[in-house]
Amino acid sequence: MYDVAVIGAGAAGMMCAAVAGQRGLRVVLIDHADKLAEKIRISGGGRCNFTNLGAGPANFLSENPHFCRSALAGYGPRDFLDLLRRHGVSWHEKHRGQLFCDDSSESVIDVLRAECGAGDVQWRMGCAVAEIAREAGRGEGPGAGSDARTAAGADGVYVLRTTTAGVLRAAKLVIATGGMAIPQLGATDYGLKVARQFGLKVVEPRPALVPLTFDPALWQPFAALSGVALEAGVRSGQGEFLEDLLFTHRGLSGPAILQISSYWNPGEPLSLDLAPGLDLGQDLVAAKPGNRQQLGTVLAGLWPRRLAEAWLERDGLAAQRLADTPDKALRALAARIHDWTLTPTGTAGYKKAEVMRGGVDTRGLDQKSMQARGVPGLHFIGEAVDVTGWLGGYNFQWAWASAVACGRAL
């Protein structure tokens, strides 16, 4: 019998277990994987982009956008940095507030493991929970108050039937099993199944922070540009970003596309500015007088050469000299570059996604405790919840913040 059972020993699960354990609760932390925190281990190229200095509510998507405010206010990036300092972990900022470990992601895993140790958290690794049942507490229905249920207390007790640890019982249950991104590391929809079991609504999940794909026939003129990268502005729906863009054999990737993928809906177009910060039409017209260079040579001075050549080939301007090109044609060329509109056919799926968008509907959760409304003692934290951060450390910050809010409330 435990005070708290936490299912999922990832970023959110370990943090929550540590906080609850250090506040005097008897906690068991359960995970179906044999190896601890693989998603932390591979994140940030092995250095773990563990937070972002600018993290705030505006950096998160949710059908209930104000839900994340309380948790983020209660535990921010500076709080996690204080934790790392106490454990002697050093870090650096890459750009735009993104913080990474100087050494490796193992540093963050070690910190969380040590914090769990300080809370005397009990571990059950390589242990799947096959069935969850809830025994009602006093005053919760037929038979309430009987001797068999008195020990459960007013809020009842959760009974977990596991594959390797037998039956575990806990007064409180925290689901921290994450989303479906990167299934090759064991990610599943387990948390969503538990939510539905207890009558909670789920916002339809889908891959996020993921490359977008395009019709192969339409993409053919650009397939040879695989590896070409440049800064670009990208817009779709309510999202707009200025980030690096990467051409691939099948479509577009890079931070710009990963960011906008969270906002993109099937069937919607993307609008890309491939020369942000420039007035390409004005620049080309201004360079025209007396210029006998090929248009491609001039454009390659402002753009990656391979992209300039492919773009002009597609537009039938590959053999054109700048001086012979009408001003109107130059401005039209620039307009297409500044507002390239194309419609993806889909995404690269959960195998290539960094996170899952959607999840447990936050309108069914209490924002201060992450507890399910109407289901006493049942809590959801981290990626399983319908709160999805931007690329750049924001999703880890949500894991820490939601876990600490829950751990304190427990």
CSV table of C-alpha atoms in Angstrom, one decimal:
chain,number,residue,atom,x,y,z
A,1,MET,CA,0.0,0.0,0.0
A,2,TYR,CA,1.4,3.4,-1.0
A,3,ASP,CA,0.2,7.0,-0.7
A,4,VAL,CA,1.0,7.6,-4.3
A,5,ALA,CA,1.6,5.5,-7.4
A,6,VAL,CA,3.2,7.3,-10.4
A,7,ILE,CA,3.0,5.4,-13.7
A,8,GLY,CA,5.7,6.6,-16.1
A,9,ALA,CA,9.3,7.2,-15.1
A,10,GLY,CA,10.1,10.0,-17.6
A,11,ALA,CA,10.7,13.6,-17.0
A,12,ALA,CA,7.3,14.4,-15.4
A,13,GLY,CA,7.0,11.2,-13.6
A,14,MET,CA,10.3,11.3,-11.8
A,15,MET,CA,9.9,15.0,-10.9
A,16,CYS,CA,6.5,14.4,-9.4
A,17,ALA,CA,7.6,11.3,-7.5
A,18,ALA,CA,10.5,13.2,-6.1
A,19,VAL,CA,8.5,16.2,-4.9
A,20,ALA,CA,5.8,14.0,-3.3
A,21,GLY,CA,8.3,11.7,-1.7
A,22,GLN,CA,10.3,14.6,-0.2
A,23,ARG,CA,7.1,15.9,1.3
A,24,GLY,CA,6.7,12.8,3.3
A,25,LEU,CA,4.5,10.6,1.1
A,26,ARG,CA,5.2,6.9,0.4
A,27,VAL,CA,5.6,6.8,-3.4
A,28,VAL,CA,6.1,4.0,-5.9
A,29,LEU,CA,7.3,4.9,-9.4
A,30,ILE,CA,6.4,2.4,-12.2
A,31,ASP,CA,7.6,2.1,-15.8
A,32,HIS,CA,7.2,-0.7,-18.4
A,33,ALA,CA,10.7,0.0,-19.8
A,34,ASP,CA,13.8,-1.6,-18.4
A,35,LYS,CA,16.0,1.4,-19.3
A,36,LEU,CA,15.2,4.7,-17.5
A,37,ALA,CA,14.2,7.9,-19.3
A,38,GLU,CA,15.2,7.1,-22.9
A,39,LYS,CA,13.5,10.2,-24.2
A,40,ILE,CA,15.6,12.4,-21.9
A,41,ARG,CA,18.7,10.6,-23.0
A,42,ILE,CA,18.3,11.2,-26.7
A,43,SER,CA,16.9,14.7,-26.5
A,44,GLY,CA,18.9,17.7,-27.7
A,45,GLY,CA,21.3,15.5,-29.6
A,46,GLY,CA,22.3,13.8,-26.3
A,47,ARG,CA,22.6,17.1,-24.4
A,48,CYS,CA,19.0,17.6,-23.4
A,49,ASN,CA,17.4,20.9,-24.2
A,50,PHE,CA,15.9,20.9,-20.7
A,51,THR,CA,14.1,24.3,-20.6
A,52,ASN,CA,13.9,27.7,-22.3
A,53,LEU,CA,14.5,30.9,-20.4
A,54,GLY,CA,11.6,32.6,-22.1
A,55,ALA,CA,9.0,29.8,-21.4
A,56,GLY,CA,5.5,31.2,-20.8
A,57,PRO,CA,1.9,30.5,-21.6
A,58,ALA,CA,2.2,32.0,-25.1
A,59,ASN,CA,4.6,29.2,-26.0
A,60,PHE,CA,2.1,26.4,-25.6
A,61,LEU,CA,-0.9,25.1,-27.6
A,62,SER,CA,-4.1,23.8,-26.0
A,63,GLU,CA,-7.8,23.9,-26.6
A,64,ASN,CA,-7.9,25.4,-23.1
A,65,PRO,CA,-4.9,27.9,-23.5
A,66,HIS,CA,-5.0,29.4,-20.0
A,67,PHE,CA,-4.8,26.0,-18.2
A,68,CYS,CA,-1.0,26.0,-18.2
A,69,ARG,CA,-0.6,29.4,-16.5
A,70,SER,CA,-0.8,28.3,-12.9
A,71,ALA,CA,1.7,25.5,-13.1
A,72,LEU,CA,4.2,27.6,-15.2
A,73,ALA,CA,3.9,30.4,-12.7
A,74,GLY,CA,4.5,28.0,-9.8
A,75,TYR,CA,7.7,26.5,-11.3
A,76,GLY,CA,9.6,28.3,-14.0
A,77,PRO,CA,12.9,27.9,-15.8
A,78,ARG,CA,14.9,29.6,-13.0
A,79,ASP,CA,13.5,27.0,-10.5
A,80,PHE,CA,14.8,24.1,-12.6
A,81,LEU,CA,18.2,25.9,-13.0
A,82,ASP,CA,18.4,26.2,-9.2
A,83,LEU,CA,17.9,22.4,-9.0
A,84,LEU,CA,20.7,21.8,-11.4
A,85,ARG,CA,23.0,24.1,-9.5
A,86,ARG,CA,22.4,22.2,-6.3
A,87,HIS,CA,23.6,19.1,-8.1
A,88,GLY,CA,26.6,20.7,-9.7
A,89,VAL,CA,25.3,20.4,-13.3
A,90,SER,CA,26.6,23.0,-15.8
A,91,TRP,CA,24.8,24.2,-18.9
A,92,HIS,CA,24.9,26.6,-21.8
A,93,GLU,CA,22.5,28.6,-23.9
A,94,LYS,CA,22.5,27.9,-27.7
A,95,HIS,CA,20.1,30.6,-29.0
A,96,ARG,CA,16.7,32.0,-28.3
A,97,GLY,CA,16.8,30.9,-24.6
A,98,GLN,CA,17.4,27.2,-25.3
A,99,LEU,CA,19.4,25.7,-22.5
A,100,PHE,CA,21.5,22.5,-22.9
A,101,CYS,CA,23.7,20.4,-20.6
A,102,ASP,CA,27.4,21.0,-21.0
A,103,ASP,CA,28.1,17.3,-20.6
A,104,SER,CA,25.2,15.0,-21.5
A,105,SER,CA,21.5,14.3,-21.0
A,106,GLU,CA,22.6,11.7,-18.3
A,107,SER,CA,23.2,14.7,-16.0
A,108,VAL,CA,19.5,15.5,-15.9
A,109,ILE,CA,18.6,11.8,-15.5
A,110,ASP,CA,21.1,11.6,-12.6
A,111,VAL,CA,19.6,14.7,-10.9
A,112,LEU,CA,16.0,13.3,-11.1
A,113,ARG,CA,17.2,9.9,-9.9
A,114,ALA,CA,19.0,11.5,-6.9
A,115,GLU,CA,15.9,13.6,-6.1
A,116,CYS,CA,13.8,10.5,-6.1
A,117,GLY,CA,16.3,8.9,-3.8
A,118,ALA,CA,16.0,11.8,-1.4
A,119,GLY,CA,12.3,11.1,-1.3
A,120,ASP,CA,12.8,7.4,-0.7
A,121,VAL,CA,10.8,6.7,-3.9
A,122,GLN,CA,10.3,2.9,-4.6
A,123,TRP,CA,11.1,1.8,-8.2
A,124,ARG,CA,9.4,-0.8,-10.3
A,125,MET,CA,11.1,-0.8,-13.7
A,126,GLY,CA,10.3,-3.3,-16.4
A,127,CYS,CA,6.9,-3.4,-14.8
A,128,ALA,CA,3.7,-2.9,-16.9
A,129,VAL,CA,0.4,-2.1,-15.3
A,130,ALA,CA,-2.1,-4.4,-16.9
A,131,GLU,CA,-5.2,-3.2,-15.1
A,132,ILE,CA,-6.3,-0.3,-13.0
A,133,ALA,CA,-9.4,-0.4,-10.7
A,134,ARG,CA,-10.6,2.1,-8.2
A,135,GLU,CA,-12.3,1.0,-4.9
A,136,ALA,CA,-14.6,3.8,-3.7
A,137,GLY,CA,-13.9,5.5,-0.4
A,138,ARG,CA,-16.3,6.3,2.4
A,139,GLY,CA,-19.5,8.0,1.2
A,140,GLU,CA,-18.9,7.2,-2.4
A,141,GLY,CA,-21.6,4.8,-3.3
A,142,PRO,CA,-23.1,1.3,-2.4
A,143,GLY,CA,-21.2,-0.4,0.3
A,144,ALA,CA,-19.2,2.7,1.2
A,145,GLY,CA,-18.1,2.7,4.8
A,146,SER,CA,-17.8,-1.1,4.9
A,147,ASP,CA,-14.8,-2.6,6.7
A,148,ALA,CA,-13.2,-3.5,3.3
A,149,ARG,CA,-13.3,0.1,2.2
A,150,THR,CA,-12.6,1.9,5.4
A,151,ALA,CA,-8.8,1.6,4.8
A,152,ALA,CA,-9.2,3.4,1.5
A,153,GLY,CA,-10.1,6.7,3.2
A,154,ALA,CA,-12.6,9.2,1.9
A,155,ASP,CA,-11.2,9.3,-1.6
A,156,GLY,CA,-10.9,5.6,-2.2
A,157,VAL,CA,-7.9,3.6,-3.3
A,158,TYR,CA,-6.4,2.6,-6.7
A,159,VAL,CA,-5.6,-1.1,-7.3
A,160,LEU,CA,-2.9,-1.8,-9.9
A,161,ARG,CA,-2.4,-5.2,-11.3
A,162,THR,CA,1.1,-5.4,-12.7
A,163,THR,CA,3.1,-7.9,-14.7
A,164,THR,CA,6.1,-8.2,-12.4
A,165,ALA,CA,5.2,-6.6,-9.0
A,166,GLY,CA,1.9,-8.2,-8.2
A,167,VAL,CA,-0.9,-6.0,-7.0
A,168,LEU,CA,0.0,-2.5,-5.8
A,169,ARG,CA,-2.5,-0.2,-4.0
A,170,ALA,CA,-2.3,3.6,-3.7
A,171,ALA,CA,-4.5,6.3,-2.4
A,172,LYS,CA,-3.5,8.6,-5.2
A,173,LEU,CA,-2.6,7.7,-8.8
A,174,VAL,CA,-0.5,9.9,-11.2
A,175,ILE,CA,-0.4,9.2,-14.9
A,176,ALA,CA,2.8,10.4,-16.4
A,177,THR,CA,3.1,8.1,-19.4
A,178,GLY,CA,3.7,10.7,-22.0
A,179,GLY,CA,2.3,10.7,-25.6
A,180,MET,CA,2.7,8.5,-28.7
A,181,ALA,CA,5.7,10.3,-30.2
A,182,ILE,CA,8.8,8.0,-30.9
A,183,PRO,CA,7.1,4.6,-30.4
A,184,GLN,CA,10.4,2.9,-31.1
A,185,LEU,CA,11.3,4.0,-27.5
A,186,GLY,CA,8.1,2.4,-26.1
A,187,ALA,CA,5.7,5.4,-26.4
A,188,THR,CA,2.0,4.4,-26.4
A,189,ASP,CA,-1.4,5.8,-25.9
A,190,TYR,CA,-1.6,4.3,-22.4
A,191,GLY,CA,-2.4,7.6,-20.6
A,192,LEU,CA,-5.3,8.3,-23.0
A,193,LYS,CA,-6.7,4.9,-22.4
A,194,VAL,CA,-6.7,5.5,-18.6
A,195,ALA,CA,-8.3,8.8,-19.1
A,196,ARG,CA,-11.1,7.3,-21.2
A,197,GLN,CA,-11.5,4.5,-18.7
A,198,PHE,CA,-12.4,7.0,-16.0
A,199,GLY,CA,-14.7,9.0,-18.2
A,200,LEU,CA,-12.4,11.9,-19.1
A,201,LYS,CA,-12.5,13.5,-22.5
A,202,VAL,CA,-9.5,13.4,-24.8
A,203,VAL,CA,-8.5,16.0,-27.4
A,204,GLU,CA,-7.8,14.0,-30.6
A,205,PRO,CA,-4.0,13.3,-30.6
A,206,ARG,CA,-1.7,13.8,-33.5
A,207,PRO,CA,2.0,14.1,-34.2
A,208,ALA,CA,3.6,17.5,-33.5
A,209,LEU,CA,7.0,19.1,-34.0
A,210,VAL,CA,7.2,16.8,-37.0
A,211,PRO,CA,8.4,17.1,-40.6
A,212,LEU,CA,5.8,17.7,-43.3
A,213,THR,CA,5.5,15.7,-46.5
A,214,PHE,CA,4.2,16.6,-50.0
A,215,ASP,CA,2.9,15.0,-53.1
A,216,PRO,CA,5.9,13.2,-54.7
A,217,ALA,CA,5.1,14.4,-58.2
A,218,LEU,CA,4.7,18.0,-57.1
A,219,TRP,CA,7.8,17.9,-55.0
A,220,GLN,CA,10.0,16.4,-57.8
A,221,PRO,CA,11.5,19.8,-58.8
A,222,PHE,CA,12.8,20.2,-55.3
A,223,ALA,CA,13.8,16.7,-54.3
A,224,ALA,CA,17.3,17.3,-55.5
A,225,LEU,CA,17.7,20.1,-53.0
A,226,SER,CA,17.8,17.7,-50.1
A,227,GLY,CA,20.2,19.2,-47.5
A,228,VAL,CA,19.7,22.8,-48.6
A,229,ALA,CA,19.0,25.0,-45.5
A,230,LEU,CA,18.1,28.7,-45.1
A,231,GLU,CA,16.2,30.9,-42.7
A,232,ALA,CA,12.6,31.4,-43.6
A,233,GLY,CA,9.4,32.8,-42.3
A,234,VAL,CA,6.5,30.3,-42.2
A,235,ARG,CA,2.8,30.8,-41.5
A,236,SER,CA,-0.2,28.5,-41.1
A,237,GLY,CA,-3.4,28.9,-39.1
A,238,GLN,CA,-2.6,30.9,-35.9
A,239,GLY,CA,1.2,30.1,-36.1
A,240,GLU,CA,4.0,32.2,-37.5
A,241,PHE,CA,7.7,31.6,-37.0
A,242,LEU,CA,11.1,32.8,-38.3
A,243,GLU,CA,13.4,29.8,-38.1
A,244,ASP,CA,15.8,27.6,-40.2
A,245,LEU,CA,14.2,25.6,-43.0
A,246,LEU,CA,15.6,22.3,-44.4
A,247,PHE,CA,14.8,20.8,-47.8
A,248,THR,CA,14.6,16.9,-47.7
A,249,HIS,CA,13.9,14.3,-50.4
A,250,ARG,CA,10.2,14.1,-49.3
A,251,GLY,CA,9.4,17.6,-48.3
A,252,LEU,CA,10.5,20.2,-45.7
A,253,SER,CA,11.9,19.9,-42.2
A,254,GLY,CA,14.1,22.0,-39.9
A,255,PRO,CA,13.0,24.1,-36.9
A,256,ALA,CA,10.6,26.3,-39.0
A,257,ILE,CA,8.6,23.3,-40.2
A,258,LEU,CA,8.7,21.5,-36.8
A,259,GLN,CA,7.3,24.6,-35.2
A,260,ILE,CA,4.5,25.2,-37.7
A,261,SER,CA,3.5,21.5,-37.8
A,262,SER,CA,1.9,22.0,-34.4
A,263,TYR,CA,-0.4,24.6,-35.9
A,264,TRP,CA,-1.0,23.1,-39.3
A,265,ASN,CA,-4.2,21.2,-40.0
A,266,PRO,CA,-4.7,18.7,-42.9
A,267,GLY,CA,-5.7,20.4,-46.1
A,268,GLU,CA,-4.4,23.8,-45.0
A,269,PRO,CA,-1.6,25.6,-47.1
A,270,LEU,CA,1.7,26.9,-45.7
A,271,SER,CA,2.9,30.3,-46.6
A,272,LEU,CA,6.7,30.6,-46.7
A,273,ASP,CA,8.9,33.7,-47.0
A,274,LEU,CA,12.2,32.3,-48.4
A,275,ALA,CA,14.0,35.7,-48.2
A,276,PRO,CA,12.9,37.2,-44.9
A,277,GLY,CA,14.3,40.6,-44.1
A,278,LEU,CA,14.9,41.4,-47.8
A,279,ASP,CA,12.9,43.3,-50.4
A,280,LEU,CA,14.0,41.0,-53.1
A,281,GLY,CA,12.0,42.7,-55.9
A,282,GLN,CA,13.6,46.1,-55.1
A,283,ASP,CA,17.1,44.5,-54.7
A,284,LEU,CA,16.9,42.8,-58.1
A,285,VAL,CA,15.5,45.9,-59.9
A,286,ALA,CA,18.2,48.1,-58.3
A,287,ALA,CA,20.9,45.7,-59.4
A,288,LYS,CA,19.7,45.6,-63.0
A,289,PRO,CA,21.2,48.7,-64.7
A,290,GLY,CA,24.2,47.6,-66.8
A,291,ASN,CA,24.3,44.2,-65.2
A,292,ARG,CA,25.2,41.5,-67.8
A,293,GLN,CA,25.2,38.7,-65.3
A,294,GLN,CA,22.9,35.7,-65.5
A,295,LEU,CA,19.8,36.2,-63.2
A,296,GLY,CA,20.8,32.9,-61.5
A,297,THR,CA,24.2,34.3,-60.6
A,298,VAL,CA,22.7,37.4,-59.0
A,299,LEU,CA,20.1,35.5,-57.2
A,300,ALA,CA,22.7,33.0,-55.9
A,301,GLY,CA,24.4,36.0,-54.3
A,302,LEU,CA,21.4,36.4,-52.1
A,303,TRP,CA,20.3,32.8,-51.8
A,304,PRO,CA,21.7,29.3,-51.6
A,305,ARG,CA,23.0,28.6,-55.2
A,306,ARG,CA,21.3,25.2,-55.6
A,307,LEU,CA,18.0,26.7,-54.6
A,308,ALA,CA,18.4,29.7,-56.9
A,309,GLU,CA,19.1,27.4,-59.9
A,310,ALA,CA,16.2,25.1,-59.2
A,311,TRP,CA,13.8,27.9,-58.6
A,312,LEU,CA,14.7,29.7,-61.9
A,313,GLU,CA,14.6,26.4,-63.8
A,314,ARG,CA,11.1,25.8,-62.6
A,315,ASP,CA,10.1,29.4,-63.5
A,316,GLY,CA,11.7,29.1,-67.0
A,317,LEU,CA,14.2,31.9,-66.2
A,318,ALA,CA,17.4,29.8,-65.9
A,319,ALA,CA,19.0,31.3,-69.0
A,320,GLN,CA,17.8,34.8,-68.4
A,321,ARG,CA,20.2,37.7,-68.0
A,322,LEU,CA,19.3,40.2,-65.3
A,323,ALA,CA,19.6,43.2,-67.7
A,324,ASP,CA,17.2,41.5,-70.1
A,325,THR,CA,14.5,40.7,-67.5
A,326,PRO,CA,11.6,43.2,-67.3
A,327,ASP,CA,11.1,44.9,-63.9
A,328,LYS,CA,7.6,43.4,-63.7
A,329,ALA,CA,9.0,39.9,-64.1
A,330,LEU,CA,11.6,40.5,-61.4
A,331,ARG,CA,9.0,41.7,-59.0
A,332,ALA,CA,6.7,38.8,-59.8
A,333,LEU,CA,9.7,36.4,-59.1
A,334,ALA,CA,10.3,38.1,-55.8
A,335,ALA,CA,6.7,37.9,-54.8
A,336,ARG,CA,6.7,34.1,-55.4
A,337,ILE,CA,9.8,33.8,-53.2
A,338,HIS,CA,8.4,36.0,-50.4
A,339,ASP,CA,5.1,34.2,-50.4
A,340,TRP,CA,5.6,30.6,-51.5
A,341,THR,CA,2.3,28.8,-50.9
A,342,LEU,CA,2.1,25.0,-50.9
A,343,THR,CA,-0.1,22.4,-49.2
A,344,PRO,CA,1.4,19.4,-47.4
A,345,THR,CA,-0.2,16.0,-47.8
A,346,GLY,CA,0.6,15.0,-44.3
A,347,THR,CA,3.3,14.5,-41.7
A,348,ALA,CA,6.2,12.1,-41.2
A,349,GLY,CA,4.2,10.5,-38.3
A,350,TYR,CA,4.9,9.7,-34.7
A,351,LYS,CA,8.2,7.9,-35.6
A,352,LYS,CA,9.6,11.3,-36.6
A,353,ALA,CA,7.6,13.5,-34.2
A,354,GLU,CA,9.2,15.0,-31.1
A,355,VAL,CA,5.9,15.3,-29.2
A,356,MET,CA,2.2,14.5,-29.4
A,357,ARG,CA,-0.4,17.3,-29.7
A,358,GLY,CA,-3.7,16.8,-28.0
A,359,GLY,CA,-4.2,14.5,-25.0
A,360,VAL,CA,-6.3,14.5,-21.9
A,361,ASP,CA,-8.7,17.5,-22.1
A,362,THR,CA,-7.6,20.0,-19.5
A,363,ARG,CA,-11.2,21.2,-19.0
A,364,GLY,CA,-11.6,18.0,-17.0
A,365,LEU,CA,-8.5,18.7,-14.8
A,366,ASP,CA,-7.8,21.1,-12.0
A,367,GLN,CA,-5.0,23.5,-13.1
A,368,LYS,CA,-3.4,23.7,-9.6
A,369,SER,CA,-3.3,20.0,-8.8
A,370,MET,CA,-3.7,18.3,-12.2
A,371,GLN,CA,-6.4,16.2,-10.6
A,372,ALA,CA,-9.3,14.9,-12.7
A,373,ARG,CA,-12.5,16.6,-11.8
A,374,GLY,CA,-15.0,14.1,-10.4
A,375,VAL,CA,-12.4,11.3,-10.0
A,376,PRO,CA,-10.7,11.9,-6.6
A,377,GLY,CA,-7.0,11.0,-6.4
A,378,LEU,CA,-6.5,10.6,-10.2
A,379,HIS,CA,-3.9,13.0,-11.7
A,380,PHE,CA,-2.4,13.5,-15.2
A,381,ILE,CA,0.8,15.4,-16.0
A,382,GLY,CA,3.3,16.1,-18.7
A,383,GLU,CA,2.8,15.2,-22.4
A,384,ALA,CA,-0.3,13.1,-21.8
A,385,VAL,CA,-2.2,16.3,-21.1
A,386,ASP,CA,-3.4,18.6,-23.9
A,387,VAL,CA,-0.6,21.2,-23.5
A,388,THR,CA,2.0,21.2,-26.2
A,389,GLY,CA,5.0,23.4,-26.2
A,390,TRP,CA,7.1,24.9,-29.0
A,391,LEU,CA,10.4,23.5,-30.1
A,392,GLY,CA,13.3,24.6,-27.9
A,393,GLY,CA,12.9,23.2,-24.4
A,394,TYR,CA,9.3,24.2,-23.7
A,395,ASN,CA,7.9,20.7,-23.4
A,396,PHE,CA,10.4,19.8,-20.8
A,397,GLN,CA,9.5,22.9,-18.9
A,398,TRP,CA,5.8,21.8,-19.0
A,399,ALA,CA,6.9,18.4,-17.7
A,400,TRP,CA,8.7,20.0,-14.7
A,401,ALA,CA,6.0,22.5,-14.0
A,402,SER,CA,3.0,20.2,-14.2
A,403,ALA,CA,4.9,17.6,-12.1
A,404,VAL,CA,5.8,20.0,-9.4
A,405,ALA,CA,2.2,21.4,-9.2
A,406,CYS,CA,0.9,17.9,-8.9
A,407,GLY,CA,3.6,16.7,-6.4
A,408,ARG,CA,2.9,19.6,-4.1
A,409,ALA,CA,-0.8,19.1,-4.3
A,410,LEU,CA,-0.5,15.4,-3.4
